[in-house]
Amino acid sequence: MALRQWPWIETSLPFVGMISAVSALAISMIISKMAMSEGTSFYTLSVYSNGLATLTLFPTAFLFHRSKVPPLSFPVLWRIFLLAMFGCFAEIGSYAGINYSSPTLGTALLNLVPAFTFILAIIFRMEEVDWRRISSIAKLGGTAISIAGAFVVTFYKGPALLNRPLSSGLHSQLYLSSEPNWVLGGVLLSSSAFFTASWCILQASILQMYPAEMFIVAFYCLFVTIQASLVSLIVQRDATSWKIETVVGLTAILYSAMINIAFRLYVTAWCICKRGPLFVSLFKPSTIIIVIFIGVVFMNDVFYLGSLVGALILTVGFYGVIWGKTKEGDTIRSTVLSDDRIPLLQEKILV
């Protein structure tokens, strides 16, 4: 009732929600980088964070949504398991990439997700390319520009624009990676973006089969915990790597589980329901701004020319894809196409 009396509050809630979501992601990247720099394994971060998020999401989902839950079938369950596999590879790749490079590079390469999603959508015939339409040309051009920007930000660092590498003693050396690892970090982060795009493609079909977002996220976190644990047991033979011996390591796990996974995924799903996936996607570039501000101002992180140029190119490509999707949506609505011709990604992708 209160929201009806002040409609501007209801209108602004999705905006506030997405600002909080991208801020949660940006801060999680920075805290995780600090924890890994002090010895916390990124495998351990993934296992503990998803495990704690699972313990939080299942009681919440049953408490608030048990009356709305459709029956869970095996075809849905194995698809969620596959979804978790994509998410597990994306998450571990993201942690490892940030560990070898920086949160700034990680957020810049987030803009590859829409480009990879569009490529996969074409492969699986979920999107059509018509060279006579400017929307298709914009999406293809934006995809190519995004990939070019990823190459720039990965393989070209350039001079330092803000702060200086390894110039202020231990504090700088603690959080900055060495030169050869920058390329490896970029490759891992690009791979993470590809797995995230695959995750988006599969998520679209699951949501059509099982429209219960919170339960999907809960089962997703459960399966990621299991898969990440298996990977960690194979890769990490040292039992001491499972111990969290630093305050920042414990903080990273708690923050990632409660805020970055549980809270952010729920808020993002809510914003998609209220304003659509296009609205959500438009906030991705703002993550770069938040990470750069926090990293440079509070952590003495180094901001390179390559990061600036590459991020600008990535952003141009990102908005090219988004503009093409918007133009295509306007065309679909104006021509009143039948539902079976509307691309599956139109309502479920680019999250």
Short mmCIF file of C-alpha atoms in Angstrom, two decimals:
data_model
loop_
_atom_site.label_atom_id
_atom_site.label_comp_id
_atom_site.label_asym_id
_atom_site.label_seq_id
_atom_site.Cartn_x
_atom_site.Cartn_y
_atom_site.Cartn_z
CA MET A 1 0.00 0.00 0.00
CA ALA A 2 2.81 2.40 0.85
CA LEU A 3 4.49 1.86 -2.49
CA ARG A 4 1.25 2.73 -4.31
CA GLN A 5 1.10 6.06 -2.51
CA TRP A 6 4.67 6.88 -3.59
CA PRO A 7 5.07 5.27 -7.04
CA TRP A 8 8.53 6.80 -7.54
CA ILE A 9 9.84 4.50 -4.81
CA GLU A 10 8.64 1.40 -6.66
CA THR A 11 10.10 2.75 -9.90
CA SER A 12 13.51 3.38 -8.34
CA LEU A 13 13.80 0.05 -6.51
CA PRO A 14 15.17 -1.92 -9.52
CA PHE A 15 17.79 0.79 -10.05
CA VAL A 16 18.84 0.64 -6.40
CA GLY A 17 18.80 -3.15 -6.57
CA MET A 18 21.17 -3.33 -9.54
CA ILE A 19 23.53 -0.75 -8.06
CA SER A 20 23.73 -2.91 -4.94
CA ALA A 21 24.20 -6.07 -7.07
CA VAL A 22 27.13 -4.74 -9.12
CA SER A 23 28.64 -3.20 -5.98
CA ALA A 24 28.43 -6.61 -4.29
CA LEU A 25 30.21 -8.25 -7.21
CA ALA A 26 32.92 -5.59 -7.36
CA ILE A 27 33.63 -5.66 -3.62
CA SER A 28 33.67 -9.47 -3.65
CA MET A 29 36.34 -9.45 -6.36
CA ILE A 30 38.51 -7.07 -4.35
CA ILE A 31 38.12 -8.94 -1.03
CA SER A 32 38.77 -12.27 -2.76
CA LYS A 33 41.94 -10.85 -4.32
CA MET A 34 43.12 -9.72 -0.88
CA ALA A 35 42.36 -13.15 0.62
CA MET A 36 44.19 -15.02 -2.15
CA SER A 37 47.15 -12.66 -1.83
CA GLU A 38 47.41 -13.70 1.83
CA GLY A 39 47.39 -17.41 1.00
CA THR A 40 43.74 -18.46 0.78
CA SER A 41 43.20 -20.93 -2.07
CA PHE A 42 40.65 -19.95 -4.71
CA TYR A 43 39.41 -23.57 -4.70
CA THR A 44 38.72 -23.26 -0.99
CA LEU A 45 36.97 -19.94 -1.52
CA SER A 46 34.64 -21.51 -4.09
CA VAL A 47 33.78 -24.57 -1.96
CA TYR A 48 33.18 -22.75 1.31
CA SER A 49 31.29 -19.83 -0.25
CA ASN A 50 28.87 -21.99 -2.21
CA GLY A 51 28.44 -24.37 0.70
CA LEU A 52 27.47 -21.54 3.03
CA ALA A 53 25.19 -20.03 0.37
CA THR A 54 23.45 -23.41 0.01
CA LEU A 55 22.78 -23.56 3.74
CA THR A 56 21.28 -20.08 3.52
CA LEU A 57 19.20 -20.44 0.35
CA PHE A 58 17.40 -23.74 0.97
CA PRO A 59 15.71 -22.69 4.26
CA THR A 60 14.86 -19.30 2.75
CA ALA A 61 13.36 -20.87 -0.39
CA PHE A 62 11.23 -23.34 1.58
CA LEU A 63 10.11 -20.63 3.99
CA PHE A 64 8.97 -18.09 1.39
CA HIS A 65 8.23 -20.09 -1.76
CA ARG A 66 7.19 -23.61 -0.80
CA SER A 67 3.57 -23.07 -1.86
CA LYS A 68 4.61 -21.94 -5.36
CA VAL A 69 7.14 -24.65 -6.17
CA PRO A 70 6.29 -26.91 -9.15
CA PRO A 71 7.27 -30.59 -8.97
CA LEU A 72 11.00 -31.12 -9.49
CA SER A 73 11.60 -33.68 -12.24
CA PHE A 74 14.77 -35.52 -13.18
CA PRO A 75 15.17 -33.67 -16.54
CA VAL A 76 15.18 -30.38 -14.63
CA LEU A 77 17.54 -31.70 -11.98
CA TRP A 78 20.22 -32.94 -14.37
CA ARG A 79 20.04 -29.67 -16.29
CA ILE A 80 20.67 -27.79 -13.04
CA PHE A 81 23.61 -30.13 -12.41
CA LEU A 82 25.02 -29.25 -15.84
CA LEU A 83 24.31 -25.58 -15.12
CA ALA A 84 26.33 -25.93 -11.92
CA MET A 85 29.20 -27.48 -13.88
CA PHE A 86 29.37 -24.42 -16.13
CA GLY A 87 29.10 -22.19 -13.08
CA CYS A 88 31.82 -24.11 -11.23
CA PHE A 89 34.30 -23.71 -14.09
CA ALA A 90 33.33 -20.04 -14.47
CA GLU A 91 33.75 -19.32 -10.76
CA ILE A 92 37.07 -21.12 -10.31
CA GLY A 93 38.35 -19.54 -13.52
CA SER A 94 37.29 -16.12 -12.29
CA TYR A 95 38.99 -16.57 -8.90
CA ALA A 96 42.16 -17.88 -10.56
CA GLY A 97 42.18 -15.09 -13.16
CA ILE A 98 41.81 -12.40 -10.52
CA ASN A 99 44.54 -14.08 -8.48
CA TYR A 100 46.96 -13.89 -11.41
CA SER A 101 45.94 -10.40 -12.57
CA SER A 102 43.62 -7.91 -10.83
CA PRO A 103 39.94 -7.22 -10.10
CA THR A 104 40.09 -4.42 -12.69
CA LEU A 105 40.89 -6.88 -15.46
CA GLY A 106 38.22 -9.24 -14.12
CA THR A 107 35.47 -6.67 -14.31
CA ALA A 108 36.61 -5.45 -17.75
CA LEU A 109 36.34 -8.95 -19.22
CA LEU A 110 32.82 -9.35 -17.77
CA ASN A 111 31.66 -7.48 -20.87
CA LEU A 112 32.65 -10.51 -22.98
CA VAL A 113 29.66 -12.43 -21.60
CA PRO A 114 27.02 -10.86 -23.92
CA ALA A 115 29.30 -11.39 -26.95
CA PHE A 116 29.92 -15.06 -26.14
CA THR A 117 26.22 -15.51 -25.36
CA PHE A 118 25.29 -14.15 -28.76
CA ILE A 119 27.78 -16.46 -30.53
CA LEU A 120 26.46 -19.53 -28.68
CA ALA A 121 22.89 -18.47 -29.37
CA ILE A 122 23.63 -18.44 -33.09
CA ILE A 123 25.26 -21.88 -32.89
CA PHE A 124 22.27 -23.37 -31.06
CA ARG A 125 19.80 -21.54 -33.34
CA MET A 126 18.37 -19.46 -30.54
CA GLU A 127 19.22 -16.28 -32.46
CA GLU A 128 18.86 -15.52 -36.16
CA VAL A 129 21.23 -13.36 -38.20
CA ASP A 130 19.73 -11.31 -41.01
CA TRP A 131 22.30 -9.22 -42.86
CA ARG A 132 19.51 -6.96 -44.10
CA ARG A 133 18.71 -5.82 -40.56
CA ILE A 134 20.76 -3.20 -38.79
CA SER A 135 20.07 -4.97 -35.48
CA SER A 136 21.92 -8.10 -36.65
CA ILE A 137 24.82 -6.02 -37.96
CA ALA A 138 25.02 -4.17 -34.63
CA LYS A 139 25.09 -7.42 -32.66
CA LEU A 140 27.76 -8.97 -34.87
CA GLY A 141 29.83 -5.79 -34.86
CA GLY A 142 29.48 -5.41 -31.09
CA THR A 143 30.57 -9.01 -30.60
CA ALA A 144 33.69 -8.50 -32.75
CA ILE A 145 34.54 -5.24 -30.95
CA SER A 146 34.13 -6.89 -27.54
CA ILE A 147 36.51 -9.69 -28.45
CA ALA A 148 39.01 -7.13 -29.79
CA GLY A 149 38.76 -5.20 -26.53
CA ALA A 150 39.42 -8.42 -24.59
CA PHE A 151 42.64 -8.93 -26.56
CA VAL A 152 43.73 -5.36 -25.84
CA VAL A 153 43.07 -5.49 -22.11
CA THR A 154 44.73 -8.93 -21.82
CA PHE A 155 47.85 -8.56 -23.95
CA TYR A 156 48.60 -4.84 -23.57
CA LYS A 157 49.18 -3.26 -20.18
CA GLY A 158 50.94 -0.05 -21.20
CA PRO A 159 52.21 2.57 -18.78
CA ALA A 160 50.69 3.06 -15.35
CA LEU A 161 48.21 5.94 -15.29
CA LEU A 162 47.39 5.91 -11.58
CA ASN A 163 49.84 4.73 -8.90
CA ARG A 164 53.05 2.91 -9.71
CA PRO A 165 53.71 -0.84 -9.64
CA LEU A 166 55.70 -2.04 -6.63
CA SER A 167 56.53 1.52 -5.66
CA SER A 168 55.20 1.79 -2.12
CA GLY A 169 56.64 -1.23 -0.37
CA LEU A 170 54.87 -4.27 0.98
CA HIS A 171 51.33 -2.96 0.57
CA SER A 172 51.67 -2.75 -3.21
CA GLN A 173 53.57 -6.02 -3.52
CA LEU A 174 50.89 -7.80 -1.56
CA TYR A 175 48.07 -7.30 -4.02
CA LEU A 176 49.73 -6.87 -7.41
CA SER A 177 50.71 -9.79 -9.58
CA SER A 178 53.88 -10.11 -11.62
CA GLU A 179 54.05 -9.17 -15.29
CA PRO A 180 54.02 -12.68 -16.88
CA ASN A 181 50.85 -13.65 -14.95
CA TRP A 182 48.77 -10.84 -16.47
CA VAL A 183 48.25 -12.74 -19.74
CA LEU A 184 47.44 -15.98 -17.91
CA GLY A 185 44.91 -14.11 -15.78
CA GLY A 186 43.31 -12.62 -18.89
CA VAL A 187 43.02 -16.04 -20.56
CA LEU A 188 41.45 -17.55 -17.44
CA LEU A 189 39.00 -14.65 -17.10
CA SER A 190 38.06 -14.91 -20.79
CA SER A 191 37.43 -18.64 -20.31
CA SER A 192 35.31 -17.78 -17.29
CA ALA A 193 33.27 -15.39 -19.44
CA PHE A 194 32.70 -18.17 -21.99
CA PHE A 195 31.47 -20.58 -19.31
CA THR A 196 29.24 -17.84 -17.92
CA ALA A 197 27.73 -17.37 -21.39
CA SER A 198 27.14 -21.13 -21.61
CA TRP A 199 25.51 -20.88 -18.19
CA CYS A 200 23.18 -18.18 -19.51
CA ILE A 201 22.15 -20.30 -22.51
CA LEU A 202 21.28 -23.31 -20.35
CA GLN A 203 19.60 -21.17 -17.71
CA ALA A 204 17.10 -19.90 -20.27
CA SER A 205 15.78 -23.39 -21.03
CA ILE A 206 15.69 -24.38 -17.34
CA LEU A 207 13.64 -21.32 -16.38
CA GLN A 208 11.09 -22.23 -19.03
CA MET A 209 10.82 -25.76 -17.65
CA TYR A 210 10.95 -24.84 -13.95
CA PRO A 211 9.98 -21.22 -13.16
CA ALA A 212 11.18 -21.16 -9.54
CA GLU A 213 14.29 -19.00 -9.44
CA MET A 214 15.23 -19.32 -5.78
CA PHE A 215 15.05 -23.13 -5.79
CA ILE A 216 17.12 -23.24 -8.98
CA VAL A 217 19.75 -21.06 -7.33
CA ALA A 218 19.68 -23.22 -4.17
CA PHE A 219 20.18 -26.48 -6.07
CA TYR A 220 22.74 -24.75 -8.26
CA CYS A 221 24.83 -23.75 -5.22
CA LEU A 222 24.52 -27.28 -3.80
CA PHE A 223 25.82 -28.86 -7.00
CA VAL A 224 28.60 -26.27 -7.35
CA THR A 225 29.69 -27.10 -3.81
CA ILE A 226 29.88 -30.81 -4.64
CA GLN A 227 31.69 -30.28 -7.95
CA ALA A 228 34.13 -27.70 -6.58
CA SER A 229 34.90 -30.03 -3.67
CA LEU A 230 35.76 -32.87 -6.07
CA VAL A 231 37.97 -30.60 -8.17
CA SER A 232 39.67 -29.25 -5.06
CA LEU A 233 40.34 -32.72 -3.66
CA ILE A 234 42.02 -33.70 -6.93
CA VAL A 235 44.05 -30.50 -7.35
CA GLN A 236 44.77 -29.61 -3.71
CA ARG A 237 46.65 -32.49 -2.08
CA ASP A 238 47.78 -30.39 0.87
CA ALA A 239 45.27 -30.61 3.72
CA THR A 240 46.42 -27.29 5.15
CA SER A 241 44.99 -25.46 2.11
CA TRP A 242 41.51 -26.09 3.52
CA LYS A 243 42.31 -24.09 6.65
CA ILE A 244 41.27 -20.46 6.83
CA GLU A 245 43.99 -18.84 8.88
CA THR A 246 43.47 -15.16 8.10
CA VAL A 247 40.71 -12.74 8.95
CA VAL A 248 40.51 -11.51 5.36
CA GLY A 249 40.09 -15.10 4.14
CA LEU A 250 37.15 -15.67 6.47
CA THR A 251 35.71 -12.29 5.49
CA ALA A 252 35.97 -13.18 1.79
CA ILE A 253 34.08 -16.46 2.31
CA LEU A 254 31.33 -14.90 4.42
CA TYR A 255 30.91 -11.95 2.08
CA SER A 256 30.94 -14.06 -1.08
CA ALA A 257 28.41 -16.54 0.31
CA MET A 258 25.93 -14.16 1.88
CA ILE A 259 26.23 -11.11 -0.35
CA ASN A 260 27.82 -11.98 -3.69
CA ILE A 261 26.08 -15.34 -4.20
CA ALA A 262 22.84 -15.46 -2.20
CA PHE A 263 21.91 -11.76 -2.11
CA ARG A 264 23.20 -10.73 -5.55
CA LEU A 265 21.65 -13.63 -7.44
CA TYR A 266 18.28 -13.10 -5.78
CA VAL A 267 18.29 -9.33 -6.38
CA THR A 268 19.32 -9.84 -10.00
CA ALA A 269 16.49 -12.34 -10.55
CA TRP A 270 14.02 -9.91 -8.98
CA CYS A 271 15.20 -7.06 -11.20
CA ILE A 272 14.86 -9.25 -14.29
CA CYS A 273 11.24 -9.98 -13.33
CA LYS A 274 10.53 -6.29 -12.76
CA ARG A 275 12.44 -4.59 -15.58
CA GLY A 276 13.77 -7.31 -17.88
CA PRO A 277 17.24 -8.62 -18.76
CA LEU A 278 18.20 -5.59 -20.85
CA PHE A 279 17.90 -3.32 -17.81
CA VAL A 280 20.10 -5.69 -15.79
CA SER A 281 22.74 -5.95 -18.53
CA LEU A 282 23.17 -2.20 -18.79
CA PHE A 283 24.70 -2.10 -15.31
CA LYS A 284 27.63 -4.43 -16.06
CA PRO A 285 30.10 -1.71 -17.17
CA SER A 286 29.52 0.15 -13.90
CA THR A 287 31.28 -2.71 -12.10
CA ILE A 288 34.54 -1.56 -13.67
CA ILE A 289 34.10 1.94 -12.27
CA ILE A 290 33.46 0.65 -8.75
CA VAL A 291 36.47 -1.70 -8.80
CA ILE A 292 38.82 0.96 -10.19
CA PHE A 293 37.68 3.51 -7.61
CA ILE A 294 38.05 1.16 -4.62
CA GLY A 295 41.26 -0.44 -5.89
CA VAL A 296 43.07 2.76 -6.80
CA VAL A 297 41.90 4.94 -3.91
CA PHE A 298 41.89 2.51 -0.99
CA MET A 299 44.31 -0.29 -2.02
CA ASN A 300 46.95 1.62 -4.01
CA ASP A 301 46.22 -0.64 -6.99
CA VAL A 302 47.82 0.24 -10.33
CA PHE A 303 45.61 1.39 -13.20
CA TYR A 304 47.22 0.79 -16.59
CA LEU A 305 46.61 2.43 -19.95
CA GLY A 306 45.77 -0.97 -21.46
CA SER A 307 43.00 -1.44 -18.91
CA LEU A 308 41.51 1.94 -19.81
CA VAL A 309 41.68 1.45 -23.59
CA GLY A 310 40.51 -2.16 -23.45
CA ALA A 311 37.65 -1.37 -21.08
CA LEU A 312 36.45 1.44 -23.37
CA ILE A 313 36.55 -0.87 -26.41
CA LEU A 314 34.74 -3.60 -24.46
CA THR A 315 32.06 -1.15 -23.35
CA VAL A 316 31.48 0.05 -26.93
CA GLY A 317 31.11 -3.54 -28.09
CA PHE A 318 28.85 -4.37 -25.16
CA TYR A 319 26.46 -1.54 -25.92
CA GLY A 320 26.54 -2.48 -29.61
CA VAL A 321 25.17 -5.91 -28.74
CA ILE A 322 22.63 -4.41 -26.34
CA TRP A 323 21.49 -1.81 -28.89
CA GLY A 324 21.04 -4.55 -31.47
CA LYS A 325 18.96 -6.58 -29.02
CA THR A 326 16.82 -3.53 -28.24
CA LYS A 327 16.29 -2.74 -31.90
CA GLU A 328 15.38 -6.35 -32.58
CA GLY A 329 12.90 -6.32 -29.71
CA ASP A 330 11.24 -3.21 -31.10
CA THR A 331 10.96 -4.89 -34.49
CA ILE A 332 9.43 -8.02 -32.97
CA ARG A 333 6.86 -6.03 -31.05
CA SER A 334 5.95 -3.85 -34.01
CA THR A 335 5.45 -6.79 -36.38
CA VAL A 336 3.59 -8.88 -33.76
CA LEU A 337 5.51 -12.09 -34.43
CA SER A 338 4.23 -15.38 -33.04
CA ASP A 339 5.78 -16.69 -29.80
CA ASP A 340 7.57 -19.61 -31.47
CA ARG A 341 9.66 -17.17 -33.50
CA ILE A 342 10.74 -15.01 -30.59
CA PRO A 343 14.36 -15.83 -29.68
CA LEU A 344 14.66 -17.72 -26.41
CA LEU A 345 17.31 -15.28 -25.28
CA GLN A 346 14.97 -12.34 -25.66
CA GLU A 347 13.58 -12.69 -22.15
CA LYS A 348 16.05 -14.85 -20.25
CA ILE A 349 19.60 -13.96 -21.24
CA LEU A 350 22.25 -11.31 -20.73
CA VAL A 351 22.05 -11.45 -16.95
#
